[in-house]
XYZ file of C-alpha atoms in Angstrom:
477
model
C 0.000 0.000 0.000
C 2.950 2.322 0.608
C 3.674 2.504 -3.105
C 1.207 4.883 -4.692
C -0.224 5.862 -1.310
C -0.002 9.589 -1.833
C -1.622 9.414 -5.261
C -4.409 7.292 -3.824
C -5.045 9.801 -1.048
C -5.007 12.796 -3.365
C -6.897 11.360 -6.321
C -9.681 13.432 -7.864
C -13.308 12.334 -7.684
C -13.408 11.616 -11.422
C -10.239 9.516 -11.578
C -10.118 5.724 -11.618
C -8.281 3.949 -8.812
C -7.298 0.339 -9.466
C -6.242 -1.823 -6.520
C -4.586 -4.861 -8.062
C -2.462 -7.957 -7.448
C -4.654 -8.851 -4.443
C -6.533 -11.882 -3.220
C -10.077 -10.518 -3.418
C -12.788 -12.063 -1.253
C -15.887 -10.521 -2.808
C -18.630 -12.009 -0.572
C -20.904 -11.718 -3.609
C -23.796 -14.183 -4.219
C -21.399 -16.550 -6.037
C -18.805 -16.358 -3.235
C -16.139 -15.492 -5.798
C -12.515 -15.200 -4.698
C -9.949 -13.848 -7.184
C -6.454 -15.141 -6.477
C -4.844 -12.295 -8.450
C -7.654 -9.814 -8.596
C -8.343 -6.117 -8.900
C -11.044 -3.657 -7.882
C -11.580 -0.412 -9.769
C -13.104 2.554 -7.939
C -14.474 5.811 -9.339
C -15.460 8.411 -6.733
C -17.395 6.453 -4.079
C -18.397 3.483 -6.246
C -16.917 0.162 -7.358
C -16.910 0.102 -11.169
C -15.152 -3.215 -11.822
C -14.072 -6.399 -10.044
C -12.100 -9.194 -11.678
C -8.694 -10.527 -12.632
C -5.922 -7.949 -12.347
C -4.784 -8.008 -15.954
C -8.351 -7.741 -17.251
C -9.207 -4.747 -15.041
C -5.960 -2.907 -15.767
C -6.482 -3.404 -19.506
C -10.126 -2.338 -19.281
C -9.235 1.046 -17.818
C -5.857 1.655 -19.463
C -7.229 4.461 -21.641
C -8.367 6.333 -18.505
C -4.813 6.565 -17.108
C -5.907 4.974 -13.837
C -4.020 5.354 -10.587
C -2.609 1.914 -9.865
C -1.964 0.588 -6.366
C -0.138 -2.740 -6.264
C -1.229 -4.652 -3.163
C 1.497 -7.305 -3.554
C -0.673 -10.302 -2.644
C -2.520 -8.647 0.239
C -6.173 -9.540 0.826
C -9.011 -7.221 -0.183
C -12.371 -7.654 1.573
C -15.601 -5.721 2.041
C -15.551 -3.522 5.124
C -16.863 -5.233 8.254
C -20.257 -4.160 9.585
C -20.689 -4.062 13.366
C -24.423 -4.415 13.956
C -24.532 -3.679 17.684
C -22.316 -1.127 19.395
C -22.828 1.553 22.051
C -20.448 4.301 20.949
C -21.444 6.499 23.888
C -20.221 3.839 26.309
C -16.616 3.905 25.114
C -15.542 6.286 27.898
C -16.913 3.694 30.360
C -14.529 0.926 29.371
C -13.485 -0.904 32.527
C -16.010 0.633 34.941
C -18.263 -2.434 35.184
C -16.070 -5.507 34.975
C -16.828 -8.621 37.043
C -20.071 -7.320 38.574
C -23.597 -8.730 38.517
C -26.078 -7.444 35.943
C -28.101 -5.195 38.291
C -24.937 -3.563 39.629
C -23.696 -3.201 36.064
C -26.876 -1.457 34.958
C -28.207 0.497 37.941
C -24.971 1.469 39.707
C -22.581 1.945 36.814
C -24.032 2.291 33.294
C -27.217 4.262 33.894
C -25.523 6.804 36.204
C -22.723 7.102 33.640
C -24.999 7.584 30.618
C -27.440 9.923 32.367
C -24.590 12.310 33.255
C -23.189 12.481 29.719
C -23.078 15.751 27.808
C -23.233 16.187 24.056
C -19.469 16.760 24.092
C -18.920 13.521 26.035
C -20.879 11.605 23.414
C -18.838 13.216 20.654
C -15.517 12.277 22.276
C -16.712 8.779 23.180
C -17.822 8.126 19.603
C -14.489 9.379 18.267
C -12.608 7.007 20.565
C -14.872 4.094 19.686
C -14.556 4.926 15.995
C -10.771 4.701 16.137
C -10.984 1.149 17.427
C -13.682 0.187 14.944
C -11.663 1.459 11.983
C -8.506 -0.314 13.125
C -10.472 -3.576 13.185
C -11.805 -3.052 9.651
C -15.272 -1.672 10.397
C -16.689 0.691 7.770
C -20.289 0.722 9.041
C -21.950 0.196 12.407
C -25.385 0.164 13.995
C -25.591 2.279 17.125
C -27.586 0.564 19.858
C -28.772 3.816 21.409
C -27.250 6.762 23.231
C -28.387 10.049 24.724
C -26.828 12.579 22.365
C -27.148 11.628 18.699
C -25.912 15.093 17.694
C -22.545 14.296 19.275
C -22.386 10.997 17.421
C -23.081 12.760 14.126
C -20.197 15.191 14.654
C -17.863 12.271 15.283
C -19.033 10.218 12.298
C -18.518 13.178 10.008
C -14.878 13.400 11.089
C -14.140 9.679 11.271
C -15.312 9.012 7.720
C -17.274 5.809 8.421
C -20.995 5.191 7.994
C -23.566 4.469 10.688
C -27.176 3.786 11.589
C -27.683 5.972 14.656
C -30.399 5.648 17.287
C -31.382 7.502 20.411
C -31.837 5.511 23.590
C -35.459 5.913 24.683
C -37.324 4.510 27.680
C -40.717 5.448 29.067
C -41.103 2.828 31.804
C -39.160 0.686 34.227
C -37.700 0.568 37.709
C -34.510 2.347 38.725
C -34.285 4.848 35.879
C -32.264 8.008 36.553
C -34.522 10.972 37.338
C -33.810 12.764 34.064
C -34.945 9.703 32.110
C -37.935 8.749 34.254
C -39.765 11.981 33.447
C -39.733 11.423 29.676
C -43.148 10.870 28.170
C -43.969 8.497 25.338
C -44.763 11.486 23.128
C -41.338 12.982 23.808
C -39.607 9.673 23.077
C -41.267 9.369 19.672
C -41.069 13.021 18.653
C -37.394 13.415 19.541
C -36.535 10.545 17.212
C -38.641 11.988 14.404
C -36.806 15.285 14.869
C -33.449 13.521 14.662
C -34.543 11.799 11.466
C -35.555 15.095 9.910
C -32.270 16.750 10.881
C -29.669 14.049 10.251
C -31.016 11.192 8.105
C -28.996 10.632 4.935
C -26.568 13.447 5.781
C -22.758 13.522 5.716
C -22.454 12.296 2.112
C -25.202 9.765 2.751
C -23.158 7.985 5.425
C -25.642 8.532 8.258
C -29.049 6.955 8.635
C -31.300 7.598 11.605
C -33.165 4.629 13.039
C -35.623 4.262 15.895
C -34.411 2.736 19.135
C -36.081 0.693 21.861
C -33.730 0.012 24.762
C -35.573 -3.112 25.894
C -39.109 -4.311 26.528
C -38.927 -3.849 30.297
C -38.356 -0.121 29.716
C -41.074 0.281 27.110
C -44.824 0.736 27.406
C -47.031 -0.923 24.829
C -47.736 2.477 23.365
C -44.026 3.184 22.871
C -43.599 -0.203 21.188
C -46.501 0.170 18.765
C -45.907 3.836 17.934
C -42.230 3.121 17.301
C -43.318 0.305 14.986
C -45.607 2.649 13.058
C -43.179 5.586 12.905
C -40.323 3.425 11.618
C -42.546 1.922 8.951
C -43.779 5.380 7.923
C -40.214 6.699 7.516
C -38.918 3.417 6.043
C -36.124 2.927 8.577
C -35.080 0.229 11.018
C -35.646 -0.350 14.714
C -32.777 -1.389 16.989
C -33.734 -3.205 20.193
C -32.216 -5.459 22.872
C -34.293 -8.638 22.867
C -34.461 -11.747 25.093
C -31.203 -10.992 26.900
C -31.851 -12.783 30.202
C -34.406 -15.314 31.539
C -35.938 -12.704 33.840
C -36.893 -10.618 30.814
C -38.985 -13.453 29.387
C -40.516 -14.132 32.800
C -41.443 -10.447 33.111
C -43.086 -10.461 29.682
C -45.063 -13.616 30.426
C -46.361 -12.157 33.678
C -47.038 -8.607 32.479
C -48.039 -9.132 28.840
C -49.895 -12.417 29.002
C -48.012 -14.515 26.460
C -46.779 -18.079 26.862
C -43.044 -17.519 26.485
C -41.300 -14.177 26.193
C -40.235 -11.091 24.280
C -40.078 -12.534 20.767
C -43.527 -14.075 21.157
C -44.943 -10.758 22.321
C -43.274 -8.724 19.579
C -44.929 -11.051 17.083
C -48.284 -10.574 18.815
C -48.125 -6.774 18.436
C -46.739 -6.998 14.876
C -43.396 -5.417 15.760
C -41.492 -8.530 14.678
C -40.882 -7.416 11.093
C -38.028 -7.304 8.591
C -36.893 -3.850 9.737
C -36.277 -4.989 13.327
C -32.647 -5.545 14.366
C -32.540 -7.515 17.614
C -29.416 -7.545 19.726
C -28.341 -10.713 21.581
C -31.638 -12.700 21.376
C -30.237 -15.390 23.640
C -33.275 -16.815 25.420
C -35.538 -17.981 22.613
C -37.182 -21.356 22.075
C -37.766 -23.398 18.927
C -41.151 -21.827 18.214
C -39.696 -18.330 18.483
C -36.884 -19.190 16.089
C -39.609 -20.080 13.623
C -41.227 -16.695 14.236
C -37.908 -14.972 13.561
C -37.448 -16.849 10.310
C -40.916 -16.110 8.992
C -40.856 -12.441 9.992
C -37.519 -11.553 8.399
C -36.332 -9.900 11.619
C -32.547 -9.743 11.999
C -30.335 -10.858 14.911
C -27.044 -9.318 16.003
C -24.921 -11.970 17.716
C -22.456 -10.516 20.233
C -20.426 -13.507 21.425
C -18.107 -11.725 23.875
C -20.935 -9.932 25.684
C -23.024 -13.093 25.604
C -20.326 -15.170 27.272
C -19.772 -12.473 29.840
C -23.300 -11.787 31.044
C -26.104 -13.370 29.033
C -25.642 -16.971 27.919
C -25.377 -19.049 24.746
C -27.702 -17.964 21.944
C -28.956 -20.730 19.597
C -27.153 -19.263 16.601
C -26.742 -22.568 14.769
C -30.487 -23.182 14.955
C -31.279 -19.644 13.816
C -29.029 -19.879 10.768
C -30.409 -23.319 9.901
C -33.906 -21.803 10.020
C -32.901 -19.044 7.617
C -32.623 -16.176 10.119
C -30.224 -13.413 9.061
C -27.595 -13.348 11.818
C -24.807 -10.771 11.887
C -22.078 -9.831 14.378
C -21.745 -7.055 16.936
C -19.306 -6.119 19.659
C -21.785 -4.483 22.056
C -20.364 -1.639 24.174
C -17.047 -1.270 25.953
C -18.421 -1.922 29.490
C -19.808 -5.313 28.433
C -16.993 -6.418 26.155
C -13.993 -4.059 26.499
C -12.804 -4.917 22.984
C -14.444 -3.225 20.015
C -12.711 -5.539 17.536
C -14.768 -7.323 14.918
C -11.705 -9.485 14.259
C -11.873 -10.809 17.821
C -15.638 -11.207 17.543
C -15.348 -13.368 14.421
C -12.896 -15.682 16.171
C -15.088 -15.910 19.276
C -18.284 -16.449 17.286
C -16.953 -19.617 15.766
C -15.471 -20.974 18.995
C -18.378 -20.169 21.320
C -20.855 -21.879 19.016
C -18.659 -24.953 18.627
C -18.320 -25.091 22.398
C -22.063 -24.715 22.854
C -22.550 -28.018 21.001
C -20.404 -29.808 23.580
C -22.169 -28.094 26.474
C -25.626 -28.852 25.131
C -25.178 -32.295 23.592
C -22.074 -33.764 25.141
C -20.553 -34.310 21.707
C -18.262 -32.163 19.622
C -19.128 -30.690 16.226
C -16.209 -28.677 14.808
C -18.211 -28.001 11.635
C -20.584 -25.555 13.378
C -20.278 -21.999 12.034
C -17.342 -22.561 9.647
C -15.112 -19.697 8.548
C -17.102 -18.813 5.423
C -20.279 -18.469 7.512
C -18.515 -16.171 9.973
C -17.243 -13.947 7.143
C -20.774 -13.750 5.790
C -22.058 -12.671 9.198
C -19.446 -9.902 9.370
C -20.096 -8.561 5.876
C -23.154 -9.187 3.717
C -25.362 -10.350 6.606
C -24.356 -7.211 8.448
C -25.388 -5.145 5.450
C -28.756 -6.905 5.309
C -29.221 -6.363 9.034
C -28.760 -2.596 8.702
C -30.940 -2.532 5.546
C -28.016 -1.314 3.434
C -27.175 -4.417 1.397
C -27.969 -2.795 -1.954
C -24.953 -0.553 -1.436
C -22.520 -2.281 0.930
C -21.541 -5.695 2.321
C -19.798 -7.152 -0.734
C -17.367 -6.115 -3.453
C -19.624 -5.815 -6.496
C -19.992 -3.388 -9.372
C -22.317 -0.552 -8.434
C -21.826 -0.874 -4.690
C -20.081 1.680 -2.516
C -16.324 1.398 -2.205
C -16.191 0.208 1.416
C -13.222 -2.138 1.675
C -10.303 -3.220 3.796
C -6.748 -4.314 3.011
C -5.290 -7.200 5.031
C -1.577 -7.962 5.182
C -1.260 -11.724 5.740
C 2.553 -11.766 5.630
C 3.084 -11.827 9.389
C 3.782 -14.376 12.107
C 0.074 -14.421 13.020
C -1.204 -15.592 9.611
C 1.654 -17.421 7.892
C 1.772 -19.950 6.356
C -1.410 -19.598 4.298
C -2.772 -23.054 3.612
C -6.431 -21.972 3.686
C -6.842 -18.236 3.158
C -10.534 -18.151 4.141
C -10.076 -19.978 7.433
C -6.991 -17.853 8.148
C -9.099 -14.694 7.985
C -11.271 -15.981 10.830
C -8.954 -18.119 12.944
C -5.558 -16.470 12.434
C -6.080 -12.812 11.525
C -5.454 -10.188 14.203
C -6.542 -6.563 14.193
C -2.900 -5.705 13.437
C -3.158 -7.470 10.070
C -5.661 -4.880 8.822
C -3.528 -2.176 7.275
C -5.830 0.105 5.276
C -9.534 0.948 5.255
C -11.641 2.725 2.637
C -15.194 3.952 3.191
C -17.362 5.589 0.541
C -14.384 5.662 -1.802
C -12.163 7.559 0.637
C -9.178 6.150 2.484
C -9.733 6.613 6.211
C -6.804 4.453 7.332
C -3.601 3.910 5.380
C -0.742 1.694 6.551
C -2.335 1.411 10.023
C -2.574 5.196 10.434
C -5.996 6.826 10.561
C -5.825 9.809 8.230
C -9.102 11.537 9.089
C -8.050 12.808 12.526
C -5.273 12.819 15.126
C -5.485 9.684 17.272
C -3.260 11.047 20.032
C -5.477 14.110 20.450
C -8.598 11.952 20.678
C -7.022 9.723 23.329
C -6.005 12.774 25.401
C -9.512 14.221 25.133
C -11.030 10.896 26.138
C -8.816 10.529 29.182
C -9.933 13.852 30.623
C -13.586 13.537 29.622
C -13.951 10.063 31.146
C -12.457 11.173 34.459
C -14.722 14.212 34.663
C -17.778 12.144 33.729
C -17.225 9.484 36.385
C -16.796 12.260 38.937
C -20.133 13.830 37.989
C -21.832 10.430 38.061
C -20.386 9.584 41.482
C -18.998 6.283 40.239
C -16.068 4.868 42.192
C -14.218 1.751 41.068
C -13.072 -0.336 44.069
C -9.462 -1.450 44.245
C -9.023 -5.142 43.505
C -5.586 -5.484 45.072
C -3.403 -3.761 47.636
C -2.451 -0.531 45.894
C 0.427 1.337 47.589
């Protein structure tokens, strides 16, 4: 990538950029992989994909800018379908605690004391980590200050589906949240849509958010359903995270199992619903998911830490679109999609042993994991016509992987190596919307050191305002 880097960064919008001599994993419907392939990009769009010599010859009369990738891998950008960018400043404040302590004593006090500037800085910091791990698009799970997120996304250069965190019911809510009415929850999201949807070169989409069913009245659920359908956008919601949630729904909503069953009953279980975690579902509910077209974001690290083992194998077998997410920093600590791919395969293989007493190493093979991180992610965020695979006419969202390191060599099976061997450090360059946002492991859209310094101060001030104190684990002198 070093050779021709400056020309690639400075190219005009009308010029043709040809990335060649790469192993190209397209993730297209035919699962094509070009051993010595090339991708041609004009402005923000892919205009050709194929064998290197063919693509170079095709555009020779245009005097294209050529970038020789010397056998590196070229993939679609990863899509993180569940992340709390506003929680990045809270990394490490809720480790090794029970769920109620995590939520009521750490996360809610933290989030409720955030300012718009805090959200901006937190999203910048989160974005740095996402880009380094090859993410070009993410789905925000819900925060307090969408305006701060927008400012950060504009600078970072990635794309996002942003949601506001809304709740109009529940026990233990901070005072500033408890006074919100259902009308305010709905109207504020409509206002955000009007102000920010499809802005920043089309890289931002505004969705509706539902934090979880225990913090939502029926009216909030149904009016969110109707508003999202009216504006033709998605809904992002935490669903079936813990057994108590299902028990609560059975007792308060009068259904025979839990959240998924109830969402179907009120016609919220539709193809524009993105459900995070979805751990505690039964066989009947998996059938409901499949028939509805609703999407599931599997977050293996967060699941192992606090929630349990989701029946991902069964969901995929039933035809449910399952993608990958990292969740937020307080429930995972690592915002790396590379780590999440590795864990997703292992946790679901291990679940077979735990559940059946027999091993099945074939569960969630490498090609399935790559699909979850790319094209399934695009389908989950309702953006698959433009992103998720390297195809002519799609946006130029792509990543360059250097496999020539101790972590990935030797390369006997390049597809399995991307899932089982690749580290975040192997991702060297990232392009989003036709623009390089990381080149040779250096983010070029902003100063990383400045962001880290800002985050250090902002996080300390925020924890002070929230009154959160982290107990010492050992004998500090």
